[in-house]
Amino acid sequence: MHLFVSPGGVVRYLYDESLDLAALGQLSIERASHVEPTPDGQWTADLTPVSGPTLGPFASRSAALAAEAAWLESRLAGGAFNERGGDA
C-alpha cells in the first residue's frame, strides 16, 4: 500500500481494510472504477469515473483488478488528481 499526500494535506490511496482511515480525519471515499464482466466471460476495468480509459479485456477478474490498481497507483504517484478528487 502507498499513501500519497498532496501539498495541501489531502491523503489518497487505493482503499483496502489494512488501514484505519478514521484515524486520519474526515473521510471521503469515492469509486474510481468499475471492474465488470463482458458478455463473453472476460473482464474490463472501466476507469472513466476518473477520466481514465477502459482497460482489457482480461481473462480473469483478478487480472482486471491488478491492471486497475496499477493504473490508479501510477496516476496517484504522478500527482494526477487535484485536491477535490478529479484530474488535475
Short mmCIF file of N, CA and C in Angstrom, two decimals:
data_model
loop_
_atom_site.label_atom_id
_atom_site.label_comp_id
_atom_site.label_asym_id
_atom_site.label_seq_id
_atom_site.Cartn_x
_atom_site.Cartn_y
_atom_site.Cartn_z
N MET A 1 0.84 -1.17 0.00
CA MET A 1 0.00 0.00 0.00
C MET A 1 0.89 1.24 0.00
N HIS A 2 0.46 2.24 -0.76
CA HIS A 2 1.16 3.51 -0.80
C HIS A 2 0.18 4.62 -0.45
N LEU A 3 0.62 5.52 0.41
CA LEU A 3 -0.16 6.71 0.72
C LEU A 3 0.43 7.88 -0.04
N PHE A 4 -0.43 8.68 -0.66
CA PHE A 4 0.00 9.85 -1.41
C PHE A 4 -0.58 11.07 -0.73
N VAL A 5 0.30 11.98 -0.29
CA VAL A 5 -0.12 13.16 0.45
C VAL A 5 0.18 14.38 -0.42
N SER A 6 -0.86 15.16 -0.71
CA SER A 6 -0.69 16.36 -1.52
C SER A 6 -0.09 17.48 -0.68
N PRO A 7 0.42 18.52 -1.32
CA PRO A 7 0.94 19.67 -0.56
C PRO A 7 -0.13 20.30 0.34
N GLY A 8 -1.41 20.14 0.00
CA GLY A 8 -2.48 20.68 0.82
C GLY A 8 -2.92 19.76 1.94
N GLY A 9 -2.26 18.60 2.06
CA GLY A 9 -2.55 17.68 3.15
C GLY A 9 -3.60 16.63 2.86
N VAL A 10 -4.06 16.53 1.61
CA VAL A 10 -5.03 15.52 1.25
C VAL A 10 -4.30 14.19 1.06
N VAL A 11 -4.79 13.14 1.74
CA VAL A 11 -4.20 11.81 1.64
C VAL A 11 -5.04 10.97 0.70
N ARG A 12 -4.39 10.31 -0.26
CA ARG A 12 -5.09 9.43 -1.19
C ARG A 12 -4.38 8.08 -1.22
N TYR A 13 -5.20 7.05 -1.39
CA TYR A 13 -4.62 5.72 -1.61
C TYR A 13 -5.71 4.80 -2.10
N LEU A 14 -5.31 3.66 -2.62
CA LEU A 14 -6.27 2.67 -3.07
C LEU A 14 -6.80 1.97 -1.83
N TYR A 15 -8.09 2.05 -1.65
CA TYR A 15 -8.72 1.55 -0.43
C TYR A 15 -8.49 0.05 -0.24
N ASP A 16 -8.14 -0.28 0.96
CA ASP A 16 -8.22 -1.65 1.46
C ASP A 16 -8.44 -1.52 2.97
N GLU A 17 -8.68 -2.60 3.63
CA GLU A 17 -9.05 -2.53 5.04
C GLU A 17 -7.87 -2.67 5.99
N SER A 18 -6.65 -2.54 5.49
CA SER A 18 -5.49 -2.69 6.36
C SER A 18 -5.14 -1.41 7.12
N LEU A 19 -5.77 -0.30 6.77
CA LEU A 19 -5.51 0.97 7.43
C LEU A 19 -6.82 1.52 8.00
N ASP A 20 -6.78 1.96 9.26
CA ASP A 20 -7.94 2.59 9.88
C ASP A 20 -8.02 4.03 9.40
N LEU A 21 -8.79 4.26 8.34
CA LEU A 21 -8.88 5.58 7.75
C LEU A 21 -9.44 6.63 8.70
N ALA A 22 -10.30 6.24 9.61
CA ALA A 22 -10.90 7.20 10.53
C ALA A 22 -9.83 7.91 11.37
N ALA A 23 -8.70 7.27 11.57
CA ALA A 23 -7.62 7.88 12.36
C ALA A 23 -6.99 9.08 11.63
N LEU A 24 -7.22 9.19 10.33
CA LEU A 24 -6.63 10.28 9.55
C LEU A 24 -7.48 11.55 9.56
N GLY A 25 -8.72 11.45 9.99
CA GLY A 25 -9.61 12.61 9.99
C GLY A 25 -10.84 12.36 9.16
N GLN A 26 -11.44 13.45 8.65
CA GLN A 26 -12.66 13.35 7.87
C GLN A 26 -12.42 12.54 6.60
N LEU A 27 -13.34 11.62 6.32
CA LEU A 27 -13.18 10.72 5.18
C LEU A 27 -14.04 11.12 4.00
N SER A 28 -13.54 10.82 2.83
CA SER A 28 -14.31 10.92 1.60
C SER A 28 -13.85 9.75 0.74
N ILE A 29 -14.72 8.75 0.58
CA ILE A 29 -14.39 7.57 -0.19
C ILE A 29 -15.20 7.60 -1.47
N GLU A 30 -14.50 7.50 -2.61
CA GLU A 30 -15.16 7.56 -3.90
C GLU A 30 -14.72 6.41 -4.78
N ARG A 31 -15.66 5.92 -5.59
CA ARG A 31 -15.35 4.87 -6.54
C ARG A 31 -14.54 5.46 -7.69
N ALA A 32 -13.43 4.82 -8.04
CA ALA A 32 -12.59 5.28 -9.13
C ALA A 32 -12.80 4.48 -10.41
N SER A 33 -13.41 3.30 -10.29
CA SER A 33 -13.58 2.47 -11.48
C SER A 33 -14.64 1.41 -11.23
N HIS A 34 -14.90 0.67 -12.28
CA HIS A 34 -15.85 -0.44 -12.22
C HIS A 34 -15.19 -1.63 -12.92
N VAL A 35 -14.99 -2.72 -12.21
CA VAL A 35 -14.48 -3.95 -12.83
C VAL A 35 -15.69 -4.85 -13.06
N GLU A 36 -15.94 -5.15 -14.32
CA GLU A 36 -17.16 -5.84 -14.70
C GLU A 36 -16.87 -6.93 -15.73
N PRO A 37 -17.71 -7.96 -15.76
CA PRO A 37 -17.56 -8.99 -16.79
C PRO A 37 -18.12 -8.50 -18.13
N THR A 38 -17.57 -9.03 -19.19
CA THR A 38 -18.08 -8.76 -20.54
C THR A 38 -19.07 -9.86 -20.90
N PRO A 39 -19.86 -9.67 -21.93
CA PRO A 39 -20.81 -10.71 -22.34
C PRO A 39 -20.16 -12.05 -22.69
N ASP A 40 -18.89 -12.01 -23.11
CA ASP A 40 -18.21 -13.25 -23.48
C ASP A 40 -17.36 -13.85 -22.36
N GLY A 41 -17.57 -13.39 -21.10
CA GLY A 41 -16.90 -14.00 -19.96
C GLY A 41 -15.54 -13.46 -19.63
N GLN A 42 -15.13 -12.37 -20.25
CA GLN A 42 -13.86 -11.74 -19.90
C GLN A 42 -14.17 -10.59 -18.93
N TRP A 43 -13.15 -9.80 -18.60
CA TRP A 43 -13.31 -8.73 -17.62
C TRP A 43 -12.68 -7.44 -18.12
N THR A 44 -13.29 -6.30 -17.77
CA THR A 44 -12.71 -5.00 -18.08
C THR A 44 -12.67 -4.15 -16.81
N ALA A 45 -11.76 -3.20 -16.80
CA ALA A 45 -11.67 -2.20 -15.73
C ALA A 45 -11.98 -0.85 -16.35
N ASP A 46 -13.14 -0.33 -16.04
CA ASP A 46 -13.61 0.94 -16.59
C ASP A 46 -13.20 2.06 -15.64
N LEU A 47 -12.24 2.88 -16.06
CA LEU A 47 -11.72 3.96 -15.23
C LEU A 47 -12.28 5.31 -15.63
N THR A 48 -13.39 5.33 -16.36
CA THR A 48 -13.97 6.61 -16.78
C THR A 48 -14.42 7.49 -15.60
N PRO A 49 -14.76 6.94 -14.41
CA PRO A 49 -15.10 7.85 -13.30
C PRO A 49 -13.97 8.82 -12.93
N VAL A 50 -12.73 8.49 -13.28
CA VAL A 50 -11.59 9.38 -13.02
C VAL A 50 -10.95 9.82 -14.34
N SER A 51 -11.77 9.91 -15.37
CA SER A 51 -11.33 10.36 -16.70
C SER A 51 -10.25 9.46 -17.30
N GLY A 52 -10.31 8.18 -16.98
CA GLY A 52 -9.34 7.23 -17.50
C GLY A 52 -9.92 6.35 -18.59
N PRO A 53 -9.13 5.41 -19.06
CA PRO A 53 -9.55 4.51 -20.13
C PRO A 53 -10.33 3.31 -19.58
N THR A 54 -10.81 2.49 -20.47
CA THR A 54 -11.31 1.17 -20.11
C THR A 54 -10.21 0.18 -20.46
N LEU A 55 -9.73 -0.55 -19.47
CA LEU A 55 -8.64 -1.50 -19.66
C LEU A 55 -9.19 -2.89 -19.92
N GLY A 56 -8.53 -3.63 -20.77
CA GLY A 56 -8.93 -5.01 -21.03
C GLY A 56 -9.38 -5.21 -22.45
N PRO A 57 -9.94 -6.33 -22.72
CA PRO A 57 -10.45 -7.33 -21.78
C PRO A 57 -9.36 -8.23 -21.21
N PHE A 58 -9.66 -8.79 -20.04
CA PHE A 58 -8.76 -9.70 -19.34
C PHE A 58 -9.46 -11.04 -19.16
N ALA A 59 -8.68 -12.10 -19.10
CA ALA A 59 -9.24 -13.44 -18.96
C ALA A 59 -9.81 -13.69 -17.56
N SER A 60 -9.32 -12.92 -16.56
CA SER A 60 -9.80 -13.15 -15.19
C SER A 60 -10.08 -11.82 -14.50
N ARG A 61 -10.94 -11.88 -13.51
CA ARG A 61 -11.24 -10.70 -12.71
C ARG A 61 -10.00 -10.21 -11.97
N SER A 62 -9.21 -11.14 -11.46
CA SER A 62 -8.01 -10.73 -10.73
C SER A 62 -7.03 -9.98 -11.63
N ALA A 63 -6.94 -10.36 -12.89
CA ALA A 63 -6.07 -9.63 -13.83
C ALA A 63 -6.60 -8.22 -14.07
N ALA A 64 -7.92 -8.08 -14.18
CA ALA A 64 -8.52 -6.75 -14.36
C ALA A 64 -8.28 -5.89 -13.12
N LEU A 65 -8.44 -6.48 -11.93
CA LEU A 65 -8.20 -5.75 -10.68
C LEU A 65 -6.74 -5.30 -10.56
N ALA A 66 -5.81 -6.15 -10.97
CA ALA A 66 -4.39 -5.80 -10.91
C ALA A 66 -4.08 -4.65 -11.88
N ALA A 67 -4.64 -4.69 -13.07
CA ALA A 67 -4.43 -3.62 -14.05
C ALA A 67 -5.04 -2.32 -13.55
N GLU A 68 -6.23 -2.41 -12.97
CA GLU A 68 -6.89 -1.24 -12.38
C GLU A 68 -6.01 -0.61 -11.31
N ALA A 69 -5.51 -1.42 -10.39
CA ALA A 69 -4.68 -0.91 -9.29
C ALA A 69 -3.40 -0.28 -9.82
N ALA A 70 -2.76 -0.92 -10.80
CA ALA A 70 -1.51 -0.38 -11.35
C ALA A 70 -1.75 0.97 -12.01
N TRP A 71 -2.84 1.08 -12.78
CA TRP A 71 -3.14 2.34 -13.46
C TRP A 71 -3.41 3.44 -12.43
N LEU A 72 -4.24 3.16 -11.43
CA LEU A 72 -4.57 4.15 -10.43
C LEU A 72 -3.35 4.57 -9.61
N GLU A 73 -2.54 3.61 -9.21
CA GLU A 73 -1.35 3.94 -8.41
C GLU A 73 -0.38 4.80 -9.22
N SER A 74 -0.23 4.51 -10.52
CA SER A 74 0.68 5.32 -11.34
C SER A 74 0.17 6.75 -11.45
N ARG A 75 -1.13 6.94 -11.54
CA ARG A 75 -1.71 8.28 -11.60
C ARG A 75 -1.57 8.98 -10.24
N LEU A 76 -1.80 8.28 -9.17
CA LEU A 76 -1.64 8.88 -7.84
C LEU A 76 -0.19 9.29 -7.60
N ALA A 77 0.74 8.43 -7.98
CA ALA A 77 2.16 8.71 -7.78
C ALA A 77 2.60 9.93 -8.59
N GLY A 78 1.98 10.12 -9.74
CA GLY A 78 2.32 11.26 -10.58
C GLY A 78 1.58 12.54 -10.22
N GLY A 79 0.74 12.49 -9.19
CA GLY A 79 0.01 13.67 -8.76
C GLY A 79 -1.11 14.06 -9.70
N ALA A 80 -1.68 13.09 -10.40
CA ALA A 80 -2.68 13.38 -11.43
C ALA A 80 -4.01 13.86 -10.90
N PHE A 81 -4.30 13.67 -9.64
CA PHE A 81 -5.60 14.06 -9.10
C PHE A 81 -5.46 15.32 -8.27
N ASN A 82 -6.36 16.27 -8.46
CA ASN A 82 -6.27 17.52 -7.73
C ASN A 82 -6.85 17.39 -6.32
N GLU A 83 -6.88 18.49 -5.60
CA GLU A 83 -7.31 18.47 -4.19
C GLU A 83 -8.75 18.02 -4.02
N ARG A 84 -9.62 18.26 -5.00
CA ARG A 84 -11.02 17.89 -4.87
C ARG A 84 -11.31 16.50 -5.42
N GLY A 85 -10.32 15.82 -5.97
CA GLY A 85 -10.55 14.45 -6.38
C GLY A 85 -10.50 14.20 -7.86
N GLY A 86 -10.68 15.20 -8.68
CA GLY A 86 -10.68 14.99 -10.13
C GLY A 86 -9.28 15.07 -10.71
N ASP A 87 -9.22 14.94 -12.02
CA ASP A 87 -7.93 15.08 -12.69
C ASP A 87 -7.46 16.51 -12.60
N ALA A 88 -6.15 16.65 -12.52
CA ALA A 88 -5.55 17.98 -12.49
C ALA A 88 -5.48 18.55 -13.89
#
